[in-house]
Every structure is written in C-alpha cells, then in structure tokens.
mmCIF file of C-alpha atoms in Angstrom:
data_model
loop_
_atom_site.group_PDB
_atom_site.id
_atom_site.type_symbol
_atom_site.label_atom_id
_atom_site.label_comp_id
_atom_site.label_asym_id
_atom_site.label_seq_id
_atom_site.Cartn_x
_atom_site.Cartn_y
_atom_site.Cartn_z
ATOM 1 C CA PHE A 117 51.885 52.694 48.231
ATOM 2 C CA LEU A 118 54.078 52.335 51.129
ATOM 3 C CA LEU A 119 54.150 52.726 54.714
ATOM 4 C CA SER A 120 57.054 53.344 56.612
ATOM 5 C CA PRO A 121 56.587 53.234 60.521
ATOM 6 C CA VAL A 122 58.776 55.213 62.819
ATOM 7 C CA ARG A 123 58.518 54.471 67.106
ATOM 8 C CA VAL A 124 57.261 57.572 69.187
ATOM 9 C CA PRO A 125 57.682 58.064 72.894
ATOM 10 C CA PRO A 126 55.719 55.525 74.935
ATOM 11 C CA SER A 127 52.286 57.046 76.257
ATOM 12 C CA PRO A 128 48.507 55.454 76.947
ATOM 13 C CA LYS A 129 47.538 56.895 73.583
ATOM 14 C CA SER A 130 49.897 56.086 70.982
ATOM 15 C CA ARG A 131 51.849 53.291 70.239
ATOM 16 C CA GLY A 132 53.862 53.943 67.044
ATOM 17 C CA SER A 133 52.945 56.006 63.689
ATOM 18 C CA ALA A 134 53.854 55.399 60.133
ATOM 19 C CA ARG A 135 54.452 57.612 56.983
ATOM 20 C CA SER A 136 52.825 56.990 53.906
ATOM 21 C CA CYS A 137 54.426 57.804 50.218
ATOM 22 C CA SER A 138 52.707 57.133 47.462
ATOM 23 C CA ASP A 139 53.353 57.313 43.456
ATOM 24 C CA THR A 140 50.020 58.244 42.212
ATOM 25 C CA GLN A 141 51.043 58.367 38.835
ATOM 26 C CA PRO A 142 53.110 55.770 37.894
ATOM 27 C CA LEU A 143 54.271 55.169 34.646
ATOM 28 C CA PRO A 144 51.860 52.510 32.543
ATOM 29 C CA GLY A 145 53.269 49.047 32.314
ATOM 30 C CA GLY A 146 51.230 46.790 33.880
ATOM 31 C CA THR A 147 49.148 43.807 32.093
ATOM 32 C CA ILE A 148 44.941 42.676 32.527
ATOM 33 C CA THR A 149 44.974 38.834 30.134
ATOM 34 C CA LEU A 150 42.057 36.406 30.529
ATOM 35 C CA ASN A 151 42.653 33.393 32.960
ATOM 36 C CA SER A 152 40.661 31.126 30.840
ATOM 37 C CA THR A 153 37.824 31.195 28.670
ATOM 38 C CA ASP A 154 35.318 31.342 31.418
ATOM 39 C CA PRO A 155 33.939 34.412 30.868
ATOM 40 C CA PHE A 156 33.140 34.171 34.760
ATOM 41 C CA ALA A 157 36.613 33.709 35.711
ATOM 42 C CA ALA A 158 38.579 36.329 37.379
ATOM 43 C CA PRO A 159 41.056 37.938 34.901
ATOM 44 C CA LEU A 160 45.376 37.802 35.352
ATOM 45 C CA ILE A 161 46.067 41.216 36.843
ATOM 46 C CA ASN A 162 49.455 42.890 36.775
ATOM 47 C CA PRO A 163 49.929 45.766 37.964
ATOM 48 C CA ASN A 164 53.996 45.804 37.621
ATOM 49 C CA LEU A 165 54.633 47.898 40.936
ATOM 50 C CA LEU A 166 57.596 49.319 40.529
ATOM 51 C CA GLY A 167 58.344 47.985 36.719
ATOM 52 C CA SER A 168 60.445 51.600 35.741
ATOM 53 C CA PRO A 169 63.158 53.010 36.876
ATOM 54 C CA VAL A 170 61.360 55.946 37.418
ATOM 55 C CA ASP A 171 58.955 54.781 39.602
ATOM 56 C CA ARG A 172 61.535 53.144 41.405
ATOM 57 C CA ALA A 173 63.135 56.468 42.202
ATOM 58 C CA VAL A 174 60.071 58.492 42.744
ATOM 59 C CA MET A 175 59.477 56.094 45.464
ATOM 60 C CA ARG A 176 63.260 56.219 47.124
ATOM 61 C CA GLU A 177 63.139 59.459 46.917
ATOM 62 C CA ALA A 178 59.500 59.906 48.911
ATOM 63 C CA VAL A 179 60.542 57.869 51.879
ATOM 64 C CA LYS A 180 64.006 60.092 51.875
ATOM 65 C CA THR A 181 62.041 63.210 51.962
ATOM 66 C CA ALA A 182 59.876 61.181 54.263
ATOM 67 C CA ARG A 183 62.565 60.848 56.806
ATOM 68 C CA THR A 184 64.166 64.108 56.431
ATOM 69 C CA PHE A 185 60.520 65.612 57.399
ATOM 70 C CA VAL A 186 60.527 63.598 60.677
ATOM 71 C CA THR A 187 63.833 64.570 61.487
ATOM 72 C CA SER A 188 63.674 67.212 61.326
ATOM 73 C CA PRO A 189 63.269 69.735 64.282
ATOM 74 C CA ALA A 190 60.241 70.209 65.115
ATOM 75 C CA TRP A 191 59.398 66.476 65.600
ATOM 76 C CA GLU A 192 62.348 66.335 68.539
ATOM 77 C CA GLY A 193 61.256 64.421 71.798
ATOM 78 C CA PHE A 194 57.514 63.056 69.571
ATOM 79 C CA ILE A 195 59.775 60.180 67.488
ATOM 80 C CA GLU A 196 62.314 58.535 68.886
ATOM 81 C CA SER A 197 63.680 56.099 65.789
ATOM 82 C CA GLU A 198 62.267 54.560 62.515
ATOM 83 C CA PHE A 199 61.725 50.711 62.733
ATOM 84 C CA GLY A 200 60.586 47.780 60.835
ATOM 85 C CA ASP A 201 62.753 46.667 57.919
ATOM 86 C CA PHE A 202 63.005 50.503 56.863
ATOM 87 C CA ALA A 203 65.200 51.300 59.936
ATOM 88 C CA ASN A 204 68.369 49.577 58.250
ATOM 89 C CA THR A 205 68.654 51.058 54.984
ATOM 90 C CA THR A 206 70.989 53.118 54.223
ATOM 91 C CA THR A 207 71.983 53.061 50.738
ATOM 92 C CA ASP A 208 69.536 53.157 47.458
ATOM 93 C CA ALA A 209 69.872 48.919 46.783
ATOM 94 C CA ALA A 210 68.973 48.367 50.291
ATOM 95 C CA LEU A 211 66.614 50.837 50.317
ATOM 96 C CA ASP A 212 65.137 49.748 46.702
ATOM 97 C CA ALA A 213 64.655 46.388 48.331
ATOM 98 C CA VAL A 214 62.594 47.498 51.066
ATOM 99 C CA ILE A 215 60.558 49.342 49.100
ATOM 100 C CA ARG A 216 59.689 46.313 46.365
ATOM 101 C CA ALA A 217 59.263 43.978 49.595
ATOM 102 C CA ASN A 218 56.404 46.478 51.152
ATOM 103 C CA ALA A 219 54.688 48.777 48.020
ATOM 104 C CA ASP A 220 51.178 47.798 48.191
ATOM 105 C CA THR A 221 48.391 49.840 45.167
ATOM 106 C CA VAL A 222 45.819 51.961 46.681
ATOM 107 C CA TYR A 223 44.099 50.986 43.528
ATOM 108 C CA HIS A 224 43.201 54.004 41.365
ATOM 109 C CA THR A 225 43.521 56.937 42.899
ATOM 110 C CA VAL A 226 42.094 59.274 40.247
ATOM 111 C CA GLY A 227 42.206 60.139 36.495
ATOM 112 C CA THR A 228 42.706 56.426 35.189
ATOM 113 C CA VAL A 229 39.519 56.815 33.234
ATOM 114 C CA ALA A 230 41.027 59.369 30.433
ATOM 115 C CA MET A 231 38.335 62.242 29.226
ATOM 116 C CA GLY A 232 38.710 63.778 26.154
ATOM 117 C CA LYS A 233 37.454 65.689 22.789
ATOM 118 C CA GLY A 234 36.408 64.328 19.631
ATOM 119 C CA GLY A 235 36.359 60.796 20.617
ATOM 120 C CA LYS A 236 39.468 60.771 22.185
ATOM 121 C CA GLY A 237 39.091 59.221 25.798
ATOM 122 C CA ALA A 238 37.083 56.753 27.263
ATOM 123 C CA LEU A 239 34.548 59.286 28.423
ATOM 124 C CA ASP A 240 33.176 61.869 27.046
ATOM 125 C CA ALA A 241 32.328 65.515 28.935
ATOM 126 C CA TYR A 242 29.468 64.708 30.572
ATOM 127 C CA LEU A 243 31.359 61.235 31.934
ATOM 128 C CA ARG A 244 29.818 59.097 29.671
ATOM 129 C CA VAL A 245 31.084 56.109 28.645
ATOM 130 C CA ARG A 246 31.636 56.722 24.866
ATOM 131 C CA GLY A 247 30.499 53.139 22.978
ATOM 132 C CA THR A 248 27.645 52.794 25.613
ATOM 133 C CA VAL A 249 24.384 53.819 26.125
ATOM 134 C CA GLY A 250 23.448 54.971 29.897
ATOM 135 C CA LEU A 251 26.721 54.193 31.435
ATOM 136 C CA ARG A 252 28.238 57.158 33.012
ATOM 137 C CA VAL A 253 31.638 57.173 35.875
ATOM 138 C CA VAL A 254 31.239 58.630 38.618
ATOM 139 C CA ASP A 255 33.757 57.895 41.136
ATOM 140 C CA ALA A 256 37.582 59.831 41.610
ATOM 141 C CA SER A 257 38.694 57.479 38.601
ATOM 142 C CA ALA A 258 36.793 60.259 36.198
ATOM 143 C CA PHE A 259 38.298 63.250 38.239
ATOM 144 C CA VAL A 260 41.565 64.810 36.979
ATOM 145 C CA SER A 261 42.711 65.397 40.619
ATOM 146 C CA SER A 262 41.950 64.921 43.843
ATOM 147 C CA CYS A 263 41.670 68.782 44.617
ATOM 148 C CA PHE A 264 38.526 68.283 42.506
ATOM 149 C CA CYS A 265 36.462 65.287 43.471
ATOM 150 C CA PHE A 266 34.165 66.994 45.706
ATOM 151 C CA VAL A 267 33.341 69.677 42.525
ATOM 152 C CA GLN A 268 33.670 67.133 39.562
ATOM 153 C CA GLN A 269 31.359 65.358 42.183
ATOM 154 C CA GLU A 270 28.872 67.678 42.092
ATOM 155 C CA ARG A 271 28.218 67.907 38.622
ATOM 156 C CA ALA A 272 28.416 64.239 38.004
ATOM 157 C CA LEU A 273 25.318 64.404 40.749
ATOM 158 C CA ASN A 274 23.995 67.638 38.329
ATOM 159 C CA LEU A 275 24.494 65.111 34.998
ATOM 160 C CA ALA A 276 22.936 62.348 36.588
ATOM 161 C CA LEU A 277 20.154 63.964 37.550
ATOM 162 C CA LEU A 278 19.411 65.622 34.240
#
C-alpha cells in the first residue's frame, strides 16, 4: 500500500489529495517466528514487503499508471503538481527507493486463508478451520475477491445460523 500525494489548487474545502496504490497479491516470502519461549510474547513478523523484484515492479508500474491518470486532460485545473518524495523521482531506481521508504501494509485484504477440497487449504467449503471444532473464519481473508465480499458475508451468516 502506498500513498502518492498530489497538490490541488487552494480552496476553502481542499488542501490536497493522494493516490493510493496497492499490490493485493504480493508474492509470498514473509516470515513469522517465535520471539521467545513465552507463549504470550509477540512473534517476530517480517512481511518482506517489496522483497521480490516482481512486487517492486508492480508497485513501480502502479505509481506510473497513477501519474498518467492524474495528468490526463480530464484533471486539468484540478491538480497543480505532485509533491513530497514522489515529486522529484524521474528514474526507476529513484522511484523504487521512494516506494520502499513509503510503502506500508493494509494487512490482509482478501484471500489469505485458503479454502480447498479434499483436505487442501485451511478452510473447508463451510468456512470451518480444518482440525478445529466450532471455529470459522468469517472475514475478508476467506473471500476469493473483494468483489464477492457481500455475497460471502451473507453465506457466512447463513452458515453460522445452521
């Protein structure tokens, strides 16, 4: 997740705007490890954001696309300029450095808890966590796509009422 601000003309109601770019399907590669033998201690979590050249290329192209979008004729008069760290980036290397310095996570968007048939995946078709009793995942991590969230929320509610 990345915000890239643009300057808009001054007005009583507006001081600025931002584009946001997200890689909702980064390549795997992060780690979660134990921090100590204390079961209540927080684990060490390294999401390895932008750890893959592919992930870096996705974010770089997302920023370039957002730049193209806001510099189109439709935005003329609404946007003065880009500002902040992004304003002076003209090379891919500079853009990569600014992305790395400013990127953050939006946690799990969708699809981070796999469903699968025949024992594959953490969840079964009824959103139950395999190997547990009475535990279901009823949040967007169980959803295949954010487009289907409302439909799947309805299904999850119906399953919970069974």
